[in-house]
Amino acid sequence: MTRPCIICVAITGSVPTRADNPAVPITVEEQIESTHEAFEAGAAICHAHVRNDDETPTSDPEKFARLKEGLEKHCPGMIVQFSTGGRSGAGKARGGMLPLRPDMASLTVGSNNFPTRVYENPPDLVDWLAGEMREYDIKPEIEAFDLSHIFQAAKMNREGKIPGHLYIQFVMGVKNAMPADRDVFDYYLHTVKRLVPDAEWCAAGIGRHQIELNEWCIAAGGHART
Amino acid sequence: MTRPCIICVAITGSVPTRADNPAVPITVEEQIESTHEAFEAGAAICHAHVRNDDETPTSDPEKFARLKEGLEKHCPGMIVQFSTGGRSGAGKARGGMLPLRPDMASLTVGSNNFPTRVYENPPDLVDWLAGEMREYDIKPEIEAFDLSHIFQAAKMNREGKIPGHLYIQFVMGVKNAMPADRDVFDYYLHTVKRLVPDAEWCAAGIGRHQIELNEWCIAAGGHART
Ligand SMILES: [Zn+2]
Ligand SMILES: [Zn+2]
Ligand SMILES: [Zn+2]
Ligand SMILES: [Zn+2]
C-alpha cells in the first residue's frame, strides 16, 4: 500500500518558549512567516496553537482568526488545523474558535496523564467538541495518547459522532503518558487496521522522538509530522 | 507455566447500590459476612471499598479499620486489599486509611475516562500514594485501565517507587475506558512479559465481562476475580 506522504508542520506548540528556543514563533505574524517557509518546503498541513504576548498558550478566537486569514493568503491550499488541546484553555473555551471553520481541528477523546498534571477530556466535553466539528464541517484529527483512545474514536465513528474516515494521530513520548515504543506503535497500527480499516493515521513524538517516529511512520505508510 | 490460581473477591465496589441489587453488602458487618462466605468458598484476596450509611462510597479510615479487624477475625489468613480508587474521595483522602497497614491496596498510576467523568490520578498523587504504600509495607495492586499504565508501573518499578514484583490487574469493560477485548488482553500480557517478566497479573471486568475475563485469565495462567 503506497499513499502520498502528507507532511504536517506543528508550529509553536503549547509548551516551548523563547527561553527554550529563540526561534520559536510566538506572534501570529511570526507563525505565518514560519509556516510559509514550511509550506514552500512541502508541508501540507499546519497544526496550530496560538499564544498570548507573554508566550502563554491561549484559545483566543481573535488570534486564531488572524492566523487563519494570514495562512490562507500566504499558504494557499494548505490545510489549517487548530488545536483544541487542554493547555490552552479549560472546558468549552477550548473549542471557542471552531466557528472559524478551520479545515481540521485536533480532538482528544480520552484522558491521560501529562508530565505534571492530568490532561482532562471528560466525556461530555469530548462529545461537545465533536458536535461543534460536525456543525462547522471540520475534520477532526484524533490525538491518541493511549490505546483506549483508538477504541473510543472507533466507537464514536460507529455512533456517527465522528463521521467519515477517521484521521488518527498516535502521540508518543510524553512523560507519564505513552512512551515512544516501537512495539506499541506497531500494535496501534494493528488496532487501527482491525477496528477502522479505512482510517488514515500519522504519529507525533515529543522533541527527540519526532524523527524516530517519522521513520516508523513513513516505513509503515503513514504521514510525517515535523 | 502453571501457577496456583488466586481467587480475589471484590466486595461491594463503589458503584452499585441496593436499588441495583438488594444483595449488595453495605455495612461493614454485611461486608464481613459476605467476605466470610467467599473465603469459605476459596477466595484468597478481598478487595474492599467501604460505604457511608447512605450507600455513597467513602474513604473513612474508621470504617476501613472495623472492616480489617472483622476480616482478620472471621477470615484468618485472607489477604486484605483496600481500594484507593477515586470514587471514594479526592486527593490524599484516598490514602488516609493506608496507615492501617492492609496487606495490599489498589493503585492506579495514570488517568483515564470513566462513564461520566475523568478518573483523575495526577502524577504527584500517584507518587504520594506509592510512597505511603512503601512506608506502611503495603503491596500495591496496579489497576491498569489502559496500556500506558503498564508502562508507567514498570517505570515506577525501575525507579524504586514501587519496589519488588509488580502485581498488575487489567481492568476492562468500563465505559469510555478500555473495552473487554481479547486481542488487547493478549497484548497487555505480552507487554507485561516484555517489560516486567517477573510480575504477577490478574484481570477485572465490569459486570457481565467478569466471567469472560476470568476465562481468558485462567487460560493464560493469571488469577481470577469475582
Ligand atoms: Zn499530522
Ligand atoms: Zn498541538
Ligand atoms: Zn485481583
Ligand atoms: Zn475497587
Short mmCIF file of C-alpha atoms and ligand atoms in Angstrom, two decimals:
data_model
loop_
_atom_site.label_atom_id
_atom_site.label_comp_id
_atom_site.label_asym_id
_atom_site.label_seq_id
_atom_site.Cartn_x
_atom_site.Cartn_y
_atom_site.Cartn_z
CA MET A 1 0.00 0.00 0.00
CA THR A 2 1.51 3.30 -1.05
CA ARG A 3 -0.02 6.64 -0.26
CA PRO A 4 1.10 10.17 -0.85
CA CYS A 5 3.05 11.30 2.16
CA ILE A 6 1.40 14.23 3.90
CA ILE A 7 3.82 16.41 5.79
CA CYS A 8 2.30 18.13 8.78
CA VAL A 9 4.08 21.06 10.41
CA ALA A 10 3.28 21.86 14.03
CA ILE A 11 4.14 25.49 14.58
CA THR A 12 4.84 26.69 18.07
CA GLY A 13 3.02 24.01 20.10
CA SER A 14 1.83 24.98 23.55
CA VAL A 15 4.90 24.43 25.73
CA PRO A 16 8.27 25.75 24.43
CA THR A 17 9.08 29.42 24.98
CA ARG A 18 11.78 31.67 23.58
CA ALA A 19 13.79 30.83 26.69
CA ASP A 20 13.92 27.22 25.40
CA ASN A 21 14.44 28.15 21.77
CA PRO A 22 14.79 31.71 20.50
CA ALA A 23 13.47 30.59 17.11
CA VAL A 24 10.01 29.64 18.42
CA PRO A 25 7.45 31.78 16.58
CA ILE A 26 5.20 33.46 19.14
CA THR A 27 3.22 36.21 17.45
CA VAL A 28 0.69 35.40 14.78
CA GLU A 29 2.87 37.23 12.24
CA GLU A 30 5.90 35.10 13.16
CA GLN A 31 3.73 31.96 12.95
CA ILE A 32 2.54 32.84 9.46
CA GLU A 33 6.10 33.52 8.32
CA SER A 34 7.40 30.28 9.78
CA THR A 35 4.54 28.23 8.31
CA HIS A 36 5.09 29.84 4.95
CA GLU A 37 8.67 28.52 4.93
CA ALA A 38 7.47 25.02 5.80
CA PHE A 39 4.77 25.28 3.12
CA GLU A 40 7.35 26.21 0.48
CA ALA A 41 9.36 23.21 1.66
CA GLY A 42 6.36 20.93 1.07
CA ALA A 43 4.33 20.77 4.28
CA ALA A 44 0.63 20.23 3.55
CA ILE A 45 -0.95 20.58 7.00
CA CYS A 46 -0.36 23.26 9.61
CA HIS A 47 -1.22 22.21 13.18
CA ALA A 48 -1.58 25.47 15.08
CA HIS A 49 -1.66 26.70 18.64
CA VAL A 50 -1.72 30.41 19.42
CA ARG A 51 -0.01 32.34 22.19
CA ASN A 52 -0.54 35.41 24.26
CA ASP A 53 2.05 38.17 24.10
CA ASP A 54 3.63 36.77 27.28
CA GLU A 55 4.08 33.44 25.39
CA THR A 56 1.46 31.58 27.48
CA PRO A 57 -0.91 29.43 25.38
CA THR A 58 -4.43 30.68 24.68
CA SER A 59 -7.57 29.68 22.79
CA ASP A 60 -8.39 33.29 21.83
CA PRO A 61 -10.61 33.08 18.71
CA GLU A 62 -9.41 36.51 17.55
CA LYS A 63 -5.80 35.28 17.34
CA PHE A 64 -6.90 32.09 15.56
CA ALA A 65 -8.88 34.23 13.09
CA ARG A 66 -5.83 36.37 12.22
CA LEU A 67 -3.69 33.24 11.86
CA LYS A 68 -6.18 31.56 9.55
CA GLU A 69 -6.51 34.66 7.40
CA GLY A 70 -2.72 35.01 7.09
CA LEU A 71 -2.24 31.34 6.26
CA GLU A 72 -4.94 31.43 3.57
CA LYS A 73 -3.14 34.36 1.98
CA HIS A 74 0.46 33.15 2.31
CA CYS A 75 -0.01 29.38 2.03
CA PRO A 76 -2.93 28.90 -0.38
CA GLY A 77 -4.26 25.35 -0.30
CA MET A 78 -2.53 24.45 2.95
CA ILE A 79 -4.72 22.51 5.39
CA VAL A 80 -5.18 24.53 8.57
CA GLN A 81 -5.65 22.56 11.76
CA PHE A 82 -6.48 24.31 15.06
CA SER A 83 -5.52 22.74 18.37
CA THR A 84 -8.31 22.23 20.89
CA GLY A 85 -5.73 20.91 23.37
CA GLY A 86 -6.19 21.45 27.07
CA ARG A 87 -3.08 23.50 27.78
CA SER A 88 -4.64 26.50 26.05
CA GLY A 89 -7.89 26.78 27.97
CA ALA A 90 -10.46 24.94 30.05
CA GLY A 91 -13.80 23.42 29.13
CA LYS A 92 -15.69 24.80 26.18
CA ALA A 93 -13.20 27.68 25.78
CA ARG A 94 -11.04 25.04 24.07
CA GLY A 95 -13.49 24.98 21.17
CA GLY A 96 -14.38 28.67 21.03
CA MET A 97 -12.50 29.11 17.73
CA LEU A 98 -14.25 26.29 15.89
CA PRO A 99 -16.90 28.58 14.34
CA LEU A 100 -13.98 29.93 12.26
CA ARG A 101 -14.28 26.68 10.31
CA PRO A 102 -10.65 25.57 10.04
CA ASP A 103 -10.17 22.56 7.73
CA MET A 104 -9.24 20.40 10.70
CA ALA A 105 -9.04 20.54 14.48
CA SER A 106 -7.36 18.26 16.98
CA LEU A 107 -9.65 16.17 19.20
CA THR A 108 -8.57 14.08 22.15
CA VAL A 109 -11.25 11.52 23.02
CA GLY A 110 -9.95 10.30 26.38
CA SER A 111 -7.93 11.45 29.37
CA ASN A 112 -4.38 10.66 30.40
CA ASN A 113 -1.52 11.99 32.46
CA PHE A 114 0.88 14.68 31.29
CA PRO A 115 4.27 15.41 32.91
CA THR A 116 2.84 17.27 35.90
CA ARG A 117 -0.94 17.03 35.64
CA VAL A 118 -3.99 15.26 34.27
CA TYR A 119 -4.91 16.01 30.66
CA GLU A 120 -8.64 16.23 31.26
CA ASN A 121 -11.02 15.38 28.43
CA PRO A 122 -14.27 14.46 30.16
CA PRO A 123 -16.79 12.54 28.01
CA ASP A 124 -19.29 15.41 27.79
CA LEU A 125 -16.63 17.89 26.61
CA VAL A 126 -15.37 15.41 24.01
CA ASP A 127 -18.92 14.94 22.72
CA TRP A 128 -19.45 18.71 22.60
CA LEU A 129 -16.21 19.35 20.70
CA ALA A 130 -17.06 16.56 18.24
CA GLY A 131 -20.51 18.13 17.80
CA GLU A 132 -19.02 21.55 17.05
CA MET A 133 -16.72 19.94 14.49
CA ARG A 134 -19.70 18.29 12.80
CA GLU A 135 -21.63 21.54 12.84
CA TYR A 136 -18.81 23.57 11.28
CA ASP A 137 -17.73 20.80 8.90
CA ILE A 138 -14.28 20.41 10.46
CA LYS A 139 -12.27 17.20 10.09
CA PRO A 140 -11.03 16.06 13.50
CA GLU A 141 -7.50 14.78 13.95
CA ILE A 142 -7.86 12.26 16.77
CA GLU A 143 -4.95 12.60 19.18
CA ALA A 144 -4.40 9.09 20.57
CA PHE A 145 -2.32 9.37 23.74
CA ASP A 146 -3.16 5.82 24.76
CA LEU A 147 -4.59 2.62 23.30
CA SER A 148 -8.14 3.10 24.61
CA HIS A 149 -8.37 6.38 22.68
CA ILE A 150 -8.29 4.41 19.43
CA PHE A 151 -11.20 2.27 20.67
CA GLN A 152 -13.10 5.37 21.76
CA ALA A 153 -12.59 7.06 18.37
CA ALA A 154 -13.77 3.92 16.58
CA LYS A 155 -16.85 3.81 18.80
CA MET A 156 -17.64 7.49 18.15
CA ASN A 157 -17.19 6.80 14.44
CA ARG A 158 -19.71 3.91 14.56
CA GLU A 159 -22.14 6.10 16.51
CA GLY A 160 -21.89 8.91 13.96
CA LYS A 161 -20.31 11.33 16.42
CA ILE A 162 -17.18 11.45 14.29
CA PRO A 163 -18.45 10.71 10.78
CA GLY A 164 -16.43 9.69 7.74
CA HIS A 165 -12.91 8.33 7.58
CA LEU A 166 -11.04 8.80 10.82
CA TYR A 167 -7.73 10.61 10.85
CA ILE A 168 -5.79 9.39 13.88
CA GLN A 169 -2.51 10.66 15.22
CA PHE A 170 -0.54 8.49 17.67
CA VAL A 171 1.14 10.76 20.21
CA MET A 172 4.14 9.18 21.87
CA GLY A 173 6.97 10.23 24.14
CA VAL A 174 5.02 12.49 26.52
CA LYS A 175 6.21 11.88 30.08
CA ASN A 176 3.66 9.94 32.18
CA ALA A 177 1.65 9.08 29.04
CA MET A 178 2.68 6.57 26.33
CA PRO A 179 6.42 6.39 25.65
CA ALA A 180 7.81 6.22 22.11
CA ASP A 181 7.88 2.43 21.83
CA ARG A 182 8.12 0.63 18.51
CA ASP A 183 6.20 -2.44 19.65
CA VAL A 184 3.30 -0.23 20.77
CA PHE A 185 3.46 1.77 17.55
CA ASP A 186 3.03 -1.48 15.61
CA TYR A 187 0.16 -2.53 17.87
CA TYR A 188 -1.55 0.85 17.45
CA LEU A 189 -1.38 0.30 13.71
CA HIS A 190 -2.68 -3.27 14.02
CA THR A 191 -5.57 -1.95 16.13
CA VAL A 192 -6.46 0.82 13.69
CA LYS A 193 -6.48 -1.68 10.83
CA ARG A 194 -8.66 -4.04 12.86
CA LEU A 195 -11.20 -1.50 14.14
CA VAL A 196 -11.29 1.19 11.43
CA PRO A 197 -9.55 -0.19 8.33
CA ASP A 198 -10.35 2.90 6.26
CA ALA A 199 -8.75 5.33 8.72
CA GLU A 200 -5.72 7.44 7.95
CA TRP A 201 -3.11 7.85 10.62
CA CYS A 202 0.09 9.63 11.48
CA ALA A 203 2.31 9.91 14.53
CA ALA A 204 3.70 12.72 16.62
CA GLY A 205 6.59 12.43 19.02
CA ILE A 206 7.76 14.95 21.51
CA GLY A 207 11.18 16.52 20.96
CA ARG A 208 13.86 13.99 20.13
CA HIS A 209 11.27 11.27 19.49
CA GLN A 210 9.82 13.02 16.45
CA ILE A 211 12.49 11.94 13.96
CA GLU A 212 12.32 8.34 15.12
CA LEU A 213 8.53 8.31 14.85
CA ASN A 214 8.64 9.85 11.38
CA GLU A 215 10.87 6.98 10.28
CA TRP A 216 8.49 4.35 11.69
CA CYS A 217 5.58 6.24 10.18
CA ILE A 218 6.93 6.59 6.68
CA ALA A 219 8.17 2.99 6.69
CA ALA A 220 4.64 1.85 7.63
CA GLY A 221 2.85 4.05 5.10
CA GLY A 222 1.63 6.86 7.32
CA HIS A 223 2.18 10.57 7.28
CA ALA A 224 5.05 12.56 8.70
CA ARG A 225 4.94 15.43 11.11
CA THR A 226 7.67 17.89 11.97
CA MET B 1 3.81 -22.04 33.09
CA THR B 2 1.40 -23.10 35.82
CA ARG B 3 0.73 -21.08 38.90
CA PRO B 4 -1.66 -21.52 41.78
CA CYS B 5 -4.83 -19.67 40.96
CA ILE B 6 -5.56 -16.87 43.40
CA ILE B 7 -9.22 -16.01 43.68
CA CYS B 8 -9.89 -12.40 44.53
CA VAL B 9 -13.31 -11.31 45.76
CA ALA B 10 -14.32 -7.69 45.30
CA ILE B 11 -16.99 -6.94 47.86
CA THR B 12 -19.34 -4.07 47.25
CA GLY B 13 -17.28 -1.97 44.82
CA SER B 14 -18.01 1.72 44.71
CA VAL B 15 -20.94 1.98 42.31
CA PRO B 16 -23.83 -0.49 42.77
CA THR B 17 -26.47 0.28 45.38
CA ARG B 18 -29.24 -1.80 46.91
CA ALA B 19 -31.51 -0.30 44.27
CA ASP B 20 -29.40 -2.15 41.65
CA ASN B 21 -29.01 -5.32 43.66
CA PRO B 22 -30.61 -5.89 47.08
CA ALA B 23 -27.82 -8.36 47.93
CA VAL B 24 -25.03 -5.74 47.84
CA PRO B 25 -23.40 -5.65 51.27
CA ILE B 26 -23.31 -2.05 52.50
CA THR B 27 -22.50 -2.00 56.20
CA VAL B 28 -19.14 -3.20 57.45
CA GLU B 29 -20.91 -6.08 59.23
CA GLU B 30 -22.58 -7.16 55.99
CA GLN B 31 -19.26 -6.90 54.17
CA ILE B 32 -17.53 -9.12 56.70
CA GLU B 33 -20.31 -11.69 56.47
CA SER B 34 -20.26 -11.69 52.69
CA THR B 35 -16.46 -11.95 52.52
CA HIS B 36 -16.54 -14.78 55.01
CA GLU B 37 -18.73 -16.78 52.65
CA ALA B 38 -16.36 -16.12 49.74
CA PHE B 39 -13.40 -17.05 51.96
CA GLU B 40 -15.00 -20.37 52.87
CA ALA B 41 -15.54 -20.93 49.15
CA GLY B 42 -11.82 -20.40 48.48
CA ALA B 43 -11.25 -16.70 47.83
CA ALA B 44 -7.77 -15.64 48.94
CA ILE B 45 -7.88 -11.85 48.44
CA CYS B 46 -10.58 -9.41 49.49
CA HIS B 47 -10.61 -6.15 47.51
CA ALA B 48 -12.59 -3.72 49.66
CA HIS B 49 -14.36 -0.41 49.33
CA VAL B 50 -16.40 0.98 52.22
CA ARG B 51 -19.66 2.88 52.16
CA ASN B 52 -21.44 5.50 54.15
CA ASP B 53 -24.81 4.63 55.66
CA ASP B 54 -26.49 6.31 52.67
CA GLU B 55 -24.57 3.84 50.39
CA THR B 56 -22.27 6.52 48.91
CA PRO B 57 -18.61 5.47 48.75
CA THR B 58 -16.18 6.84 51.33
CA SER B 59 -12.52 6.57 52.31
CA ASP B 60 -13.30 6.84 56.04
CA PRO B 61 -10.35 5.22 57.89
CA GLU B 62 -12.56 4.31 60.84
CA LYS B 63 -14.77 2.13 58.60
CA PHE B 64 -11.73 0.52 56.97
CA ALA B 65 -10.34 -0.20 60.46
CA ARG B 66 -13.50 -2.01 61.54
CA LEU B 67 -13.57 -3.96 58.28
CA LYS B 68 -9.95 -5.05 58.63
CA GLU B 69 -10.46 -6.13 62.22
CA GLY B 70 -13.53 -8.16 61.31
CA LEU B 71 -11.84 -9.82 58.35
CA GLU B 72 -8.81 -10.76 60.43
CA LYS B 73 -11.11 -12.43 62.92
CA HIS B 74 -13.52 -14.14 60.50
CA CYS B 75 -11.20 -14.88 57.57
CA PRO B 76 -7.79 -15.59 59.11
CA GLY B 77 -5.01 -15.55 56.51
CA MET B 78 -7.09 -13.80 53.88
CA ILE B 79 -5.25 -11.03 52.04
CA VAL B 80 -6.97 -7.71 52.68
CA GLN B 81 -6.75 -5.13 49.92
CA PHE B 82 -8.09 -1.59 50.40
CA SER B 83 -9.24 0.46 47.44
CA THR B 84 -7.64 3.87 46.99
CA GLY B 85 -9.92 4.47 43.99
CA GLY B 86 -11.10 7.95 43.19
CA ARG B 87 -14.83 7.43 43.56
CA SER B 88 -14.46 7.30 47.32
CA GLY B 89 -12.66 10.58 47.93
CA ALA B 90 -10.43 13.24 46.45
CA GLY B 91 -6.69 13.80 46.69
CA LYS B 92 -4.83 12.46 49.70
CA ALA B 93 -8.09 11.47 51.42
CA ARG B 94 -7.93 8.45 49.09
CA GLY B 95 -4.92 7.16 51.04
CA GLY B 96 -5.98 8.18 54.53
CA MET B 97 -6.56 4.56 55.55
CA LEU B 98 -3.13 3.29 54.48
CA PRO B 99 -1.59 3.71 57.96
CA LEU B 100 -3.87 0.78 58.92
CA ARG B 101 -1.34 -1.37 57.01
CA PRO B 102 -3.63 -3.59 54.91
CA ASP B 103 -1.73 -6.36 53.09
CA MET B 104 -2.46 -4.70 49.74
CA ALA B 105 -4.01 -1.55 48.31
CA SER B 106 -5.10 -0.68 44.81
CA LEU B 107 -3.01 1.92 42.97
CA THR B 108 -3.90 3.49 39.64
CA VAL B 109 -0.82 5.06 38.08
CA GLY B 110 -2.42 7.05 35.26
CA SER B 111 -5.64 8.82 34.36
CA ASN B 112 -8.47 7.81 32.03
CA ASN B 113 -12.12 8.42 31.37
CA PHE B 114 -14.95 6.77 33.27
CA PRO B 115 -18.58 6.64 32.08
CA THR B 116 -19.37 10.25 33.00
CA ARG B 117 -16.14 11.82 34.21
CA VAL B 118 -12.37 11.80 34.30
CA TYR B 119 -10.74 9.33 36.67
CA GLU B 120 -8.07 11.70 37.93
CA ASN B 121 -4.78 10.28 39.14
CA PRO B 122 -2.33 13.17 38.82
CA PRO B 123 1.37 12.20 38.91
CA ASP B 124 2.05 13.79 42.31
CA LEU B 125 -0.87 11.96 43.96
CA VAL B 126 0.24 8.65 42.43
CA ASP B 127 3.76 9.20 43.77
CA TRP B 128 2.39 10.10 47.21
CA LEU B 129 0.14 7.01 47.37
CA ALA B 130 3.05 4.80 46.27
CA GLY B 131 5.21 6.42 48.97
CA GLU B 132 2.60 5.70 51.66
CA MET B 133 2.43 2.08 50.49
CA ARG B 134 6.22 1.78 50.78
CA GLU B 135 6.15 3.39 54.23
CA TYR B 136 3.45 1.07 55.56
CA ASP B 137 4.77 -2.01 53.77
CA ILE B 138 1.66 -2.45 51.63
CA LYS B 139 1.75 -4.37 48.34
CA PRO B 140 0.11 -2.28 45.60
CA GLU B 141 -2.24 -3.87 43.09
CA ILE B 142 -1.70 -1.80 39.97
CA GLU B 143 -5.04 -1.08 38.30
CA ALA B 144 -4.24 -0.84 34.58
CA PHE B 145 -7.15 0.89 32.85
CA ASP B 146 -5.10 1.49 29.71
CA LEU B 147 -1.87 0.34 28.07
CA SER B 148 0.27 3.27 29.20
CA HIS B 149 -0.50 2.37 32.81
CA ILE B 150 1.55 -0.81 32.39
CA PHE B 151 4.48 1.25 31.10
CA GLN B 152 4.10 3.70 33.99
CA ALA B 153 4.07 0.90 36.57
CA ALA B 154 7.17 -0.66 35.00
CA LYS B 155 8.92 2.72 35.12
CA MET B 156 7.97 3.27 38.78
CA ASN B 157 9.24 -0.24 39.49
CA ARG B 158 12.62 0.53 37.86
CA GLU B 159 12.82 3.80 39.81
CA GLY B 160 12.15 2.04 43.12
CA LYS B 161 8.83 3.83 43.65
CA ILE B 162 7.01 0.50 43.50
CA PRO B 163 9.63 -1.99 44.70
CA GLY B 164 9.57 -5.76 44.30
CA HIS B 165 7.46 -7.88 41.99
CA LEU B 166 4.61 -5.96 40.47
CA TYR B 167 1.06 -7.20 40.84
CA ILE B 168 -0.95 -5.80 37.95
CA GLN B 169 -4.66 -6.01 37.36
CA PHE B 170 -6.02 -5.31 33.86
CA VAL B 171 -9.36 -3.53 34.19
CA MET B 172 -11.57 -3.90 31.15
CA GLY B 173 -15.14 -3.14 30.16
CA VAL B 174 -15.51 0.28 31.83
CA LYS B 175 -17.42 2.60 29.51
CA ASN B 176 -15.17 5.26 27.92
CA ALA B 177 -12.06 3.41 29.12
CA MET B 178 -10.70 0.12 27.68
CA PRO B 179 -13.36 -2.33 26.49
CA ALA B 180 -13.15 -6.06 27.26
CA ASP B 181 -11.25 -7.05 24.12
CA ARG B 182 -9.41 -10.35 23.80
CA ASP B 183 -6.77 -9.02 21.42
CA VAL B 184 -5.91 -6.22 23.87
CA PHE B 185 -5.89 -8.66 26.78
CA ASP B 186 -3.28 -10.72 24.93
CA TYR B 187 -1.25 -7.60 24.15
CA TYR B 188 -1.39 -6.48 27.79
CA LEU B 189 0.03 -9.85 28.74
CA HIS B 190 2.70 -9.62 26.02
CA THR B 191 3.64 -6.16 27.34
CA VAL B 192 3.84 -7.27 30.97
CA LYS B 193 6.09 -10.18 29.97
CA ARG B 194 8.29 -7.85 27.91
CA LEU B 195 8.62 -5.03 30.46
CA VAL B 196 8.32 -6.76 33.84
CA PRO B 197 8.68 -10.51 33.29
CA ASP B 198 8.53 -11.31 37.00
CA ALA B 199 5.21 -9.51 37.55
CA GLU B 200 2.01 -11.24 38.58
CA TRP B 201 -1.20 -10.17 36.98
CA CYS B 202 -4.93 -10.65 37.02
CA ALA B 203 -7.90 -9.09 35.29
CA ALA B 204 -11.12 -7.45 36.39
CA GLY B 205 -14.12 -6.89 34.18
CA ILE B 206 -17.16 -4.86 34.94
CA GLY B 207 -20.46 -6.68 35.28
CA ARG B 208 -21.08 -9.19 32.51
CA HIS B 209 -17.45 -9.01 31.36
CA GLN B 210 -16.08 -10.55 34.56
CA ILE B 211 -16.82 -14.17 33.68
CA GLU B 212 -15.32 -13.79 30.21
CA LEU B 213 -12.19 -12.17 31.63
CA ASN B 214 -11.81 -14.89 34.25
CA GLU B 215 -11.81 -17.46 31.48
CA TRP B 216 -9.13 -15.60 29.49
CA CYS B 217 -7.19 -15.10 32.71
CA ILE B 218 -7.23 -18.66 33.91
CA ALA B 219 -6.44 -19.96 30.42
CA ALA B 220 -3.41 -17.64 30.32
CA GLY B 221 -2.16 -18.51 33.80
CA GLY B 222 -3.34 -15.47 35.75
CA HIS B 223 -5.60 -15.07 38.71
CA ALA B 224 -9.34 -14.86 38.83
CA ARG B 225 -11.50 -12.21 40.38
CA THR B 226 -15.18 -12.36 41.20
ZN ZN C 1 -0.22 15.04 11.48
ZN ZN C 2 -0.72 20.57 19.40
ZN ZN C 3 -7.31 -9.48 41.77
ZN ZN C 4 -12.36 -1.41 43.51
#
